[in-house]
Amino acid sequence: MKKTVLAMVSGLAIVLAGCGQSQATAPVAKKTAGPVTIVWTASPIAGLGVRKTLISLFEKSHPNIKVKLITAPTSTNTDKAALTTQISSGSATPDVYMGDVIWPAQFAHAHLALDLSHHLPSSFWSRFAPGLVQGASYKGQVYGAPFYMDSGFLYYRKDLLAKAHLPVPKTWAQLVSDSETLQKDGLVKYGFVWQGNTYEGLTCDWMEYMTDAGGTVLNAAGTKAAIDSPASLKALTFMRSLITSHVSPAAVTTFEEPQAMAVFDAGKSAFLRNWDYAWANSNSPTDSKVVGKVGVAPLPTFSASNYPGHSTIGGWNIYVNPHSQHIPQDLTFIKWITGTQAQTVLATKFSEIPTNYAVQKNPAVRKVNPVLATVSHVRLVARPSNTPIYPKVSQAIYSNINAALNGSVSPSVALKTTQTQINQAISQNGL
Ligand code: GLC
């Protein structure tokens, strides 16, 4: 209660100061001695203690700021729902939060994120790898500071492939045939695990197959759905066949990143589609039974001449709650976490792709992060998230694709429904 009153008083002081009232007459909040605590909501990333490592390094170099960590749900959808409720209710916490790269348009539109372009100089933004700041922008303003980048990869069991004298698959057909051989020989239970649950992660996986097959979600002008195409049908028919051929377990339609990674790390699957941090996880003795047995490659393609396949661009930004009472401290935290020390730790200890360009290009960092070496060879594809209606577009994709994967509707019906739902969302809300 006391805290709320103090926050209100200091908030009032700021408002009054902003109205031009002299400092002498404005009520001034009593300065509290000691460090200021900011609250950071962040999902567990790789689940390997990344956040705590970063916080302790930050606090060491910034004795006047403490960071209180609140763990967010691992699913980006659930995470977004919780933050939306909290921030739209006017809550001053969290001060800063980790948020998906697909959120800037929605969060800017709904006033859930502070416009950082007015708080951080252009010299700050030049530290990031090309394209990232634009990805964090909406209508010319920047709403998030790029924290790390994700990209989809194929993880494979190099020991099993060597034992069976099989190549690392470059095509989806090869992945299926490698899997079937390894399964038949009793070397592994499942061939391939990935993200098939009805949530954002399935949209990411979908983008990779669909783009590789030559399809797109929207038409070239970006004004109408184009997802109901022969290319999409090829992609979805193939995804469903992974399940009917038992290369992927039926339960893959309920898997998100942690479940897929757990099956692979337990040694039960030959191949895994996951983001960069899965490298660190699969090599963590406390989390994995396959330490030292894993290789990483770009995702396969439908036609060998197109290799490598496509990888969806993912990643997370740091956003500031517009109601935060600690904006100077929030900005200090953002500058540090996107700076050399934090970004080097992320890349070298947790196999993340750093957003800080100098760190990303540093040969010493690349040497110890095989994922970073692979990412320069993949073809990246972005989700069409630069519109506040993206959640509706993505939901149309993941719910219908999931229904087809489950076998409850045919691939062609699923694609027709997706097309209709995306067009409805566009005509109801505009883009
Ligand atoms: C990863 C990506 C994020 C994506 C999510 C889907 O966290 O970084 O961009 O939306 O996976 O599950």
CSV table of C-alpha atoms and ligand atoms in Angstrom, one decimal:
chain,number,residue,atom,x,y,z
A,1,MET,CA,0.0,0.0,0.0
A,2,LYS,CA,2.8,2.4,1.1
A,3,LYS,CA,4.6,1.6,-2.1
A,4,THR,CA,1.5,2.5,-4.2
A,5,VAL,CA,1.1,5.8,-2.5
A,6,LEU,CA,4.7,6.6,-3.1
A,7,ALA,CA,4.5,5.6,-6.7
A,8,MET,CA,1.5,7.8,-7.1
A,9,VAL,CA,3.2,10.8,-5.4
A,10,SER,CA,6.3,10.5,-7.6
A,11,GLY,CA,4.1,10.0,-10.7
A,12,LEU,CA,2.2,13.2,-9.7
A,13,ALA,CA,5.5,15.0,-9.3
A,14,ILE,CA,6.5,14.1,-12.8
A,15,VAL,CA,3.1,15.2,-14.2
A,16,LEU,CA,3.3,18.5,-12.4
A,17,ALA,CA,6.8,19.1,-13.5
A,18,GLY,CA,5.7,18.4,-17.0
A,19,CYS,CA,3.0,21.1,-16.6
A,20,GLY,CA,5.7,23.7,-16.0
A,21,GLN,CA,5.0,24.1,-12.2
A,22,SER,CA,8.1,25.0,-10.4
A,23,GLN,CA,10.0,22.3,-8.5
A,24,ALA,CA,9.7,24.3,-5.3
A,25,THR,CA,5.8,24.1,-5.2
A,26,ALA,CA,5.4,20.6,-6.7
A,27,PRO,CA,5.1,17.8,-4.1
A,28,VAL,CA,8.4,16.0,-4.1
A,29,ALA,CA,8.6,12.3,-3.3
A,30,LYS,CA,11.0,11.4,-0.5
A,31,LYS,CA,14.1,9.9,-2.0
A,32,THR,CA,14.6,6.4,-0.9
A,33,ALA,CA,18.1,5.5,0.0
A,34,GLY,CA,19.8,2.5,-1.6
A,35,PRO,CA,19.4,0.8,-4.9
A,36,VAL,CA,16.3,1.0,-7.1
A,37,THR,CA,14.7,-2.3,-8.0
A,38,ILE,CA,13.3,-2.9,-11.4
A,39,VAL,CA,11.1,-5.8,-12.3
A,40,TRP,CA,12.0,-7.8,-15.4
A,41,THR,CA,9.5,-10.4,-16.7
A,42,ALA,CA,11.3,-12.9,-18.9
A,43,SER,CA,10.6,-16.5,-20.1
A,44,PRO,CA,13.2,-19.1,-19.2
A,45,ILE,CA,14.9,-18.9,-22.7
A,46,ALA,CA,17.0,-22.1,-22.8
A,47,GLY,CA,16.2,-22.9,-19.2
A,48,LEU,CA,19.8,-23.0,-18.3
A,49,GLY,CA,20.1,-20.1,-16.0
A,50,VAL,CA,20.7,-17.4,-18.6
A,51,ARG,CA,18.6,-14.8,-17.0
A,52,LYS,CA,20.2,-15.2,-13.5
A,53,THR,CA,23.7,-15.1,-15.0
A,54,LEU,CA,22.9,-11.9,-16.8
A,55,ILE,CA,21.2,-10.3,-13.7
A,56,SER,CA,24.1,-11.0,-11.5
A,57,LEU,CA,26.6,-9.6,-14.0
A,58,PHE,CA,24.4,-6.5,-14.4
A,59,GLU,CA,24.0,-5.9,-10.7
A,60,LYS,CA,27.8,-6.2,-10.1
A,61,SER,CA,28.5,-3.4,-12.6
A,62,HIS,CA,25.4,-1.3,-11.5
A,63,PRO,CA,25.3,-1.4,-7.7
A,64,ASN,CA,22.5,1.2,-7.7
A,65,ILE,CA,20.0,-1.0,-9.6
A,66,LYS,CA,18.6,-4.4,-8.6
A,67,VAL,CA,16.7,-6.5,-11.0
A,68,LYS,CA,13.8,-8.7,-9.7
A,69,LEU,CA,13.1,-11.5,-12.1
A,70,ILE,CA,9.6,-12.7,-12.8
A,71,THR,CA,9.4,-15.9,-14.8
A,72,ALA,CA,7.0,-15.7,-17.8
A,73,PRO,CA,5.3,-18.7,-19.4
A,74,THR,CA,7.4,-20.5,-22.0
A,75,SER,CA,4.7,-20.3,-24.6
A,76,THR,CA,4.8,-16.9,-26.4
A,77,ASN,CA,1.0,-16.9,-26.6
A,78,THR,CA,0.4,-17.4,-22.9
A,79,ASP,CA,3.2,-14.9,-22.1
A,80,LYS,CA,1.6,-12.3,-24.4
A,81,ALA,CA,-1.9,-12.8,-22.8
A,82,ALA,CA,-0.6,-12.3,-19.3
A,83,LEU,CA,1.4,-9.2,-20.1
A,84,THR,CA,-1.5,-7.7,-22.1
A,85,THR,CA,-3.8,-8.1,-19.1
A,86,GLN,CA,-1.3,-6.7,-16.7
A,87,ILE,CA,-0.1,-3.7,-18.6
A,88,SER,CA,-3.4,-2.7,-20.0
A,89,SER,CA,-4.7,-2.6,-16.4
A,90,GLY,CA,-2.2,0.2,-15.8
A,91,SER,CA,0.2,-1.8,-13.7
A,92,ALA,CA,3.6,-0.2,-13.3
A,93,THR,CA,5.2,-3.7,-13.2
A,94,PRO,CA,7.0,-5.2,-14.9
A,95,ASP,CA,9.2,-2.3,-15.6
A,96,VAL,CA,10.9,-4.1,-18.5
A,97,TYR,CA,9.9,-7.3,-20.2
A,98,MET,CA,11.2,-9.8,-22.7
A,99,GLY,CA,8.8,-9.9,-25.6
A,100,ASP,CA,8.6,-11.7,-28.9
A,101,VAL,CA,9.9,-10.1,-32.2
A,102,ILE,CA,6.4,-10.4,-33.6
A,103,TRP,CA,4.9,-8.1,-31.0
A,104,PRO,CA,5.9,-4.5,-32.0
A,105,ALA,CA,2.8,-3.8,-34.1
A,106,GLN,CA,0.3,-5.2,-31.7
A,107,PHE,CA,2.0,-3.7,-28.6
A,108,ALA,CA,2.5,-0.3,-30.1
A,109,HIS,CA,-1.1,-0.3,-31.4
A,110,ALA,CA,-2.5,-1.2,-27.9
A,111,HIS,CA,0.0,1.1,-26.0
A,112,LEU,CA,1.6,-1.7,-24.2
A,113,ALA,CA,5.2,-0.8,-25.0
A,114,LEU,CA,7.1,2.5,-24.6
A,115,ASP,CA,8.3,4.2,-27.8
A,116,LEU,CA,12.0,3.8,-27.2
A,117,SER,CA,13.0,5.9,-30.2
A,118,HIS,CA,12.4,9.0,-28.1
A,119,HIS,CA,14.5,7.7,-25.2
A,120,LEU,CA,17.5,6.3,-26.8
A,121,PRO,CA,19.8,8.1,-29.3
A,122,SER,CA,20.4,6.9,-32.8
A,123,SER,CA,24.0,6.1,-31.8
A,124,PHE,CA,22.5,3.4,-29.5
A,125,TRP,CA,20.5,1.7,-32.3
A,126,SER,CA,23.6,1.4,-34.6
A,127,ARG,CA,24.9,-1.5,-32.4
A,128,PHE,CA,22.4,-3.9,-33.8
A,129,ALA,CA,22.7,-6.3,-36.8
A,130,PRO,CA,21.1,-5.0,-40.0
A,131,GLY,CA,17.3,-5.3,-40.1
A,132,LEU,CA,16.7,-5.9,-36.4
A,133,VAL,CA,15.7,-2.4,-35.5
A,134,GLN,CA,13.3,-2.2,-38.4
A,135,GLY,CA,11.8,-5.4,-37.2
A,136,ALA,CA,11.3,-3.9,-33.8
A,137,SER,CA,9.6,-0.8,-35.3
A,138,TYR,CA,6.0,0.1,-36.0
A,139,LYS,CA,5.1,3.2,-38.1
A,140,GLY,CA,8.6,4.5,-37.9
A,141,GLN,CA,9.1,4.3,-34.1
A,142,VAL,CA,11.1,1.6,-32.3
A,143,TYR,CA,9.3,-0.3,-29.5
A,144,GLY,CA,11.8,-2.9,-28.5
A,145,ALA,CA,15.5,-3.3,-28.1
A,146,PRO,CA,16.7,-6.5,-29.9
A,147,PHE,CA,17.9,-8.9,-27.2
A,148,TYR,CA,18.6,-12.1,-29.2
A,149,MET,CA,17.7,-13.6,-32.5
A,150,ASP,CA,16.3,-17.0,-33.1
A,151,SER,CA,16.3,-19.1,-36.3
A,152,GLY,CA,15.1,-22.6,-36.9
A,153,PHE,CA,17.7,-25.4,-37.3
A,154,LEU,CA,17.9,-29.1,-37.8
A,155,TYR,CA,19.5,-30.9,-34.9
A,156,TYR,CA,20.6,-34.5,-35.6
A,157,ARG,CA,22.2,-37.4,-33.9
A,158,LYS,CA,25.6,-37.6,-35.5
A,159,ASP,CA,26.5,-40.9,-33.7
A,160,LEU,CA,23.4,-42.6,-35.0
A,161,LEU,CA,23.9,-41.4,-38.6
A,162,ALA,CA,27.5,-42.5,-38.5
A,163,LYS,CA,26.6,-45.9,-37.2
A,164,ALA,CA,24.1,-46.5,-40.0
A,165,HIS,CA,26.3,-44.8,-42.6
A,166,LEU,CA,23.6,-42.3,-43.4
A,167,PRO,CA,24.1,-38.7,-44.6
A,168,VAL,CA,22.9,-35.6,-42.8
A,169,PRO,CA,19.6,-35.0,-44.7
A,170,LYS,CA,19.5,-32.1,-47.1
A,171,THR,CA,16.0,-32.9,-48.4
A,172,TRP,CA,12.8,-33.8,-46.5
A,173,ALA,CA,12.7,-37.1,-48.4
A,174,GLN,CA,16.2,-37.9,-47.1
A,175,LEU,CA,15.2,-37.0,-43.5
A,176,VAL,CA,12.2,-39.4,-43.8
A,177,SER,CA,14.3,-42.2,-45.3
A,178,ASP,CA,17.1,-41.7,-42.6
A,179,SER,CA,14.5,-41.8,-39.9
A,180,GLU,CA,12.8,-44.9,-41.2
A,181,THR,CA,16.2,-46.8,-41.4
A,182,LEU,CA,17.2,-45.8,-37.9
A,183,GLN,CA,13.8,-46.7,-36.5
A,184,LYS,CA,13.7,-50.0,-38.4
A,185,ASP,CA,17.2,-50.8,-37.1
A,186,GLY,CA,15.9,-50.1,-33.5
A,187,LEU,CA,18.5,-47.4,-33.0
A,188,VAL,CA,15.9,-44.8,-32.0
A,189,LYS,CA,12.2,-44.6,-31.2
A,190,TYR,CA,11.2,-41.6,-33.3
A,191,GLY,CA,12.6,-40.0,-36.4
A,192,PHE,CA,11.8,-36.4,-36.1
A,193,VAL,CA,10.2,-34.1,-33.5
A,194,TRP,CA,9.1,-30.5,-33.9
A,195,GLN,CA,6.4,-28.0,-32.8
A,196,GLY,CA,2.9,-29.1,-33.9
A,197,ASN,CA,0.7,-27.7,-31.0
A,198,THR,CA,-1.9,-25.2,-31.8
A,199,TYR,CA,0.2,-22.0,-31.0
A,200,GLU,CA,2.6,-19.6,-32.5
A,201,GLY,CA,5.4,-22.2,-32.7
A,202,LEU,CA,3.4,-24.1,-35.3
A,203,THR,CA,3.1,-21.0,-37.4
A,204,CYS,CA,6.9,-20.8,-37.3
A,205,ASP,CA,7.4,-24.4,-38.4
A,206,TRP,CA,4.6,-23.9,-41.1
A,207,MET,CA,6.4,-20.9,-42.6
A,208,GLU,CA,9.5,-23.0,-43.2
A,209,TYR,CA,7.7,-25.8,-45.1
A,210,MET,CA,5.4,-23.5,-47.0
A,211,THR,CA,8.1,-21.1,-48.1
A,212,ASP,CA,10.4,-23.9,-49.2
A,213,ALA,CA,7.5,-25.3,-51.3
A,214,GLY,CA,7.2,-21.9,-52.9
A,215,GLY,CA,4.1,-20.6,-51.0
A,216,THR,CA,3.3,-17.4,-49.2
A,217,VAL,CA,0.7,-16.4,-46.5
A,218,LEU,CA,-0.4,-13.2,-48.3
A,219,ASN,CA,-0.4,-12.0,-51.9
A,220,ALA,CA,2.5,-9.8,-53.1
A,221,ALA,CA,0.8,-6.6,-52.2
A,222,GLY,CA,0.1,-8.0,-48.7
A,223,THR,CA,-3.6,-7.2,-49.0
A,224,LYS,CA,-5.2,-10.7,-49.3
A,225,ALA,CA,-4.5,-14.3,-48.2
A,226,ALA,CA,-2.6,-16.4,-50.7
A,227,ILE,CA,-2.1,-19.4,-48.5
A,228,ASP,CA,-4.6,-21.7,-50.2
A,229,SER,CA,-2.1,-22.7,-53.0
A,230,PRO,CA,-0.7,-25.9,-54.5
A,231,ALA,CA,2.6,-25.1,-52.7
A,232,SER,CA,0.9,-25.0,-49.3
A,233,LEU,CA,-0.9,-28.2,-50.1
A,234,LYS,CA,2.4,-29.9,-50.8
A,235,ALA,CA,3.8,-28.6,-47.6
A,236,LEU,CA,0.8,-29.6,-45.4
A,237,THR,CA,0.4,-33.0,-47.1
A,238,PHE,CA,4.1,-33.7,-46.3
A,239,MET,CA,3.7,-32.6,-42.6
A,240,ARG,CA,0.8,-34.8,-42.1
A,241,SER,CA,2.7,-37.7,-43.7
A,242,LEU,CA,5.4,-37.4,-41.1
A,243,ILE,CA,2.8,-38.4,-38.5
A,244,THR,CA,1.0,-41.1,-40.5
A,245,SER,CA,4.3,-42.8,-41.4
A,246,HIS,CA,5.3,-42.7,-37.7
A,247,VAL,CA,8.5,-40.8,-38.4
A,248,SER,CA,7.0,-38.2,-36.0
A,249,PRO,CA,4.9,-39.4,-33.0
A,250,ALA,CA,1.2,-38.5,-33.1
A,251,ALA,CA,1.9,-36.5,-29.9
A,252,VAL,CA,3.9,-34.0,-32.0
A,253,THR,CA,0.6,-32.2,-32.5
A,254,THR,CA,0.8,-31.2,-28.8
A,255,PHE,CA,4.5,-30.4,-28.7
A,256,GLU,CA,5.9,-27.0,-28.1
A,257,GLU,CA,9.6,-26.3,-28.0
A,258,PRO,CA,10.3,-27.7,-24.5
A,259,GLN,CA,8.5,-31.1,-25.2
A,260,ALA,CA,10.2,-31.6,-28.6
A,261,MET,CA,13.6,-30.7,-27.0
A,262,ALA,CA,12.9,-33.1,-24.1
A,263,VAL,CA,12.3,-36.1,-26.4
A,264,PHE,CA,15.4,-35.3,-28.4
A,265,ASP,CA,17.6,-34.7,-25.3
A,266,ALA,CA,16.3,-38.0,-23.8
A,267,GLY,CA,17.8,-39.8,-26.9
A,268,LYS,CA,14.4,-40.8,-28.3
A,269,SER,CA,14.5,-39.0,-31.6
A,270,ALA,CA,17.1,-38.8,-34.4
A,271,PHE,CA,16.2,-35.3,-35.5
A,272,LEU,CA,14.8,-32.2,-33.9
A,273,ARG,CA,13.6,-28.9,-35.4
A,274,ASN,CA,14.3,-26.1,-32.8
A,275,TRP,CA,15.8,-22.7,-32.3
A,276,ASP,CA,19.5,-21.9,-31.6
A,277,TYR,CA,19.3,-22.4,-27.8
A,278,ALA,CA,18.6,-26.1,-28.3
A,279,TRP,CA,22.3,-26.6,-29.1
A,280,ALA,CA,23.2,-25.5,-25.5
A,281,ASN,CA,20.4,-27.6,-24.1
A,282,SER,CA,21.4,-30.8,-25.9
A,283,ASN,CA,25.0,-30.3,-24.6
A,284,SER,CA,24.0,-29.6,-21.0
A,285,PRO,CA,24.8,-32.7,-18.8
A,286,THR,CA,22.0,-31.9,-16.4
A,287,ASP,CA,19.4,-31.6,-19.2
A,288,SER,CA,20.5,-34.1,-21.8
A,289,LYS,CA,21.5,-37.7,-22.4
A,290,VAL,CA,23.0,-36.9,-25.8
A,291,VAL,CA,25.8,-34.5,-24.9
A,292,GLY,CA,28.5,-34.5,-27.6
A,293,LYS,CA,26.4,-36.6,-30.0
A,294,VAL,CA,24.5,-33.8,-31.7
A,295,GLY,CA,25.1,-31.9,-34.9
A,296,VAL,CA,23.4,-28.8,-36.3
A,297,ALA,CA,22.6,-28.0,-39.9
A,298,PRO,CA,20.2,-25.8,-41.9
A,299,LEU,CA,16.7,-27.2,-42.3
A,300,PRO,CA,16.2,-29.5,-45.3
A,301,THR,CA,14.3,-28.6,-48.5
A,302,PHE,CA,11.8,-30.3,-50.8
A,303,SER,CA,14.1,-30.2,-53.8
A,304,ALA,CA,17.9,-30.7,-53.4
A,305,SER,CA,18.8,-27.9,-55.8
A,306,ASN,CA,17.1,-25.5,-53.4
A,307,TYR,CA,19.2,-26.4,-50.4
A,308,PRO,CA,19.3,-25.1,-47.7
A,309,GLY,CA,15.7,-24.9,-46.7
A,310,HIS,CA,14.1,-21.9,-45.0
A,311,SER,CA,14.3,-20.9,-41.4
A,312,THR,CA,11.8,-18.7,-39.7
A,313,ILE,CA,13.2,-15.6,-38.0
A,314,GLY,CA,12.4,-15.5,-34.3
A,315,GLY,CA,13.8,-13.8,-31.4
A,316,TRP,CA,13.1,-11.6,-28.4
A,317,ASN,CA,13.3,-7.9,-27.7
A,318,ILE,CA,13.3,-6.0,-24.4
A,319,TYR,CA,10.3,-3.7,-24.1
A,320,VAL,CA,9.6,-1.1,-21.5
A,321,ASN,CA,6.2,-0.9,-19.8
A,322,PRO,CA,4.8,2.7,-20.5
A,323,HIS,CA,3.7,2.8,-16.8
A,324,SER,CA,7.1,2.0,-15.4
A,325,GLN,CA,8.2,4.4,-12.6
A,326,HIS,CA,11.9,3.7,-13.3
A,327,ILE,CA,12.5,4.6,-16.9
A,328,PRO,CA,16.1,5.8,-16.5
A,329,GLN,CA,17.0,2.5,-14.8
A,330,ASP,CA,15.1,0.5,-17.4
A,331,LEU,CA,17.1,2.2,-20.1
A,332,THR,CA,20.4,1.5,-18.3
A,333,PHE,CA,19.4,-2.1,-18.2
A,334,ILE,CA,18.6,-2.2,-21.9
A,335,LYS,CA,21.9,-0.6,-22.8
A,336,TRP,CA,23.8,-3.1,-20.8
A,337,ILE,CA,21.9,-6.2,-21.9
A,338,THR,CA,22.4,-5.3,-25.6
A,339,GLY,CA,26.1,-4.4,-25.0
A,340,THR,CA,29.2,-6.4,-25.5
A,341,GLN,CA,29.5,-8.3,-22.2
A,342,ALA,CA,25.9,-9.5,-22.0
A,343,GLN,CA,25.7,-10.4,-25.7
A,344,THR,CA,29.0,-12.3,-25.5
A,345,VAL,CA,27.7,-14.4,-22.6
A,346,LEU,CA,24.4,-15.1,-24.4
A,347,ALA,CA,26.3,-16.3,-27.5
A,348,THR,CA,29.1,-18.2,-25.9
A,349,LYS,CA,27.4,-19.9,-23.0
A,350,PHE,CA,23.8,-20.3,-24.2
A,351,SER,CA,24.3,-20.7,-28.0
A,352,GLU,CA,22.0,-17.7,-28.8
A,353,ILE,CA,22.4,-15.5,-31.8
A,354,PRO,CA,23.5,-12.1,-30.5
A,355,THR,CA,21.8,-9.0,-31.8
A,356,ASN,CA,24.8,-6.9,-31.2
A,357,TYR,CA,26.5,-6.8,-34.6
A,358,ALA,CA,30.1,-6.6,-33.3
A,359,VAL,CA,29.6,-9.6,-31.0
A,360,GLN,CA,27.8,-11.5,-33.8
A,361,LYS,CA,30.8,-11.0,-36.1
A,362,ASN,CA,33.5,-11.6,-33.6
A,363,PRO,CA,35.5,-14.7,-34.7
A,364,ALA,CA,36.2,-15.7,-31.1
A,365,VAL,CA,32.5,-15.9,-30.4
A,366,ARG,CA,31.7,-17.7,-33.7
A,367,LYS,CA,34.4,-20.3,-32.9
A,368,VAL,CA,32.5,-21.5,-29.8
A,369,ASN,CA,29.0,-21.2,-31.1
A,370,PRO,CA,28.4,-23.6,-34.0
A,371,VAL,CA,24.8,-22.4,-34.5
A,372,LEU,CA,26.2,-18.9,-35.2
A,373,ALA,CA,28.4,-20.4,-37.9
A,374,THR,CA,25.4,-22.2,-39.4
A,375,VAL,CA,23.1,-19.3,-39.4
A,376,SER,CA,25.0,-17.5,-42.2
A,377,HIS,CA,24.1,-20.4,-44.5
A,378,VAL,CA,20.3,-20.5,-43.9
A,379,ARG,CA,17.6,-18.8,-45.8
A,380,LEU,CA,15.6,-16.7,-43.5
A,381,VAL,CA,11.8,-16.1,-43.7
A,382,ALA,CA,9.9,-13.6,-41.7
A,383,ARG,CA,6.3,-14.0,-40.5
A,384,PRO,CA,3.9,-11.3,-41.7
A,385,SER,CA,3.8,-9.7,-38.2
A,386,ASN,CA,4.0,-6.0,-39.1
A,387,THR,CA,0.3,-5.5,-38.5
A,388,PRO,CA,-1.8,-5.4,-35.3
A,389,ILE,CA,-4.0,-8.2,-36.8
A,390,TYR,CA,-1.1,-10.6,-37.0
A,391,PRO,CA,-2.4,-12.6,-34.0
A,392,LYS,CA,-5.6,-13.4,-36.0
A,393,VAL,CA,-3.5,-14.3,-39.1
A,394,SER,CA,-1.3,-16.6,-37.1
A,395,GLN,CA,-4.2,-18.2,-35.2
A,396,ALA,CA,-5.9,-19.0,-38.5
A,397,ILE,CA,-2.7,-20.7,-39.6
A,398,TYR,CA,-1.9,-22.7,-36.5
A,399,SER,CA,-5.4,-23.8,-35.6
A,400,ASN,CA,-6.2,-25.1,-39.1
A,401,ILE,CA,-2.8,-26.6,-39.7
A,402,ASN,CA,-3.0,-28.4,-36.4
A,403,ALA,CA,-6.5,-29.8,-37.3
A,404,ALA,CA,-5.0,-31.2,-40.5
A,405,LEU,CA,-2.0,-32.6,-38.7
A,406,ASN,CA,-4.4,-34.4,-36.3
A,407,GLY,CA,-6.3,-35.8,-39.3
A,408,SER,CA,-9.6,-34.1,-38.2
A,409,VAL,CA,-9.8,-32.3,-41.5
A,410,SER,CA,-8.1,-32.8,-44.9
A,411,PRO,CA,-5.1,-30.6,-45.8
A,412,SER,CA,-7.1,-29.0,-48.6
A,413,VAL,CA,-10.0,-28.1,-46.3
A,414,ALA,CA,-7.6,-26.8,-43.7
A,415,LEU,CA,-6.0,-24.4,-46.2
A,416,LYS,CA,-9.4,-23.2,-47.6
A,417,THR,CA,-10.5,-22.4,-44.0
A,418,THR,CA,-7.2,-20.6,-43.3
A,419,GLN,CA,-7.6,-18.5,-46.4
A,420,THR,CA,-11.2,-17.6,-45.5
A,421,GLN,CA,-10.3,-16.7,-41.9
A,422,ILE,CA,-7.3,-14.5,-42.9
A,423,ASN,CA,-9.4,-12.6,-45.4
A,424,GLN,CA,-12.2,-12.1,-42.9
A,425,ALA,CA,-9.6,-10.7,-40.4
A,426,ILE,CA,-8.3,-8.4,-43.1
A,427,SER,CA,-11.7,-7.1,-44.1
A,428,GLN,CA,-12.9,-6.7,-40.5
A,429,ASN,CA,-9.9,-4.9,-39.2
A,430,GLY,CA,-7.8,-3.7,-42.1
A,431,LEU,CA,-4.1,-4.5,-42.2
B,1,GLC,C1,10.8,-18.6,-30.3
B,1,GLC,C2,11.0,-17.5,-31.2
B,1,GLC,C3,9.8,-16.6,-31.3
B,1,GLC,C4,8.6,-17.5,-31.7
B,1,GLC,C5,8.4,-18.6,-30.7
B,1,GLC,C6,7.3,-19.6,-31.1
B,1,GLC,O1,10.7,-18.2,-29.0
B,1,GLC,O2,12.1,-16.7,-30.8
B,1,GLC,O3,9.9,-15.5,-32.2
B,1,GLC,O4,7.4,-16.7,-31.8
B,1,GLC,O5,9.6,-19.3,-30.6
B,1,GLC,O6,7.1,-20.6,-30.2
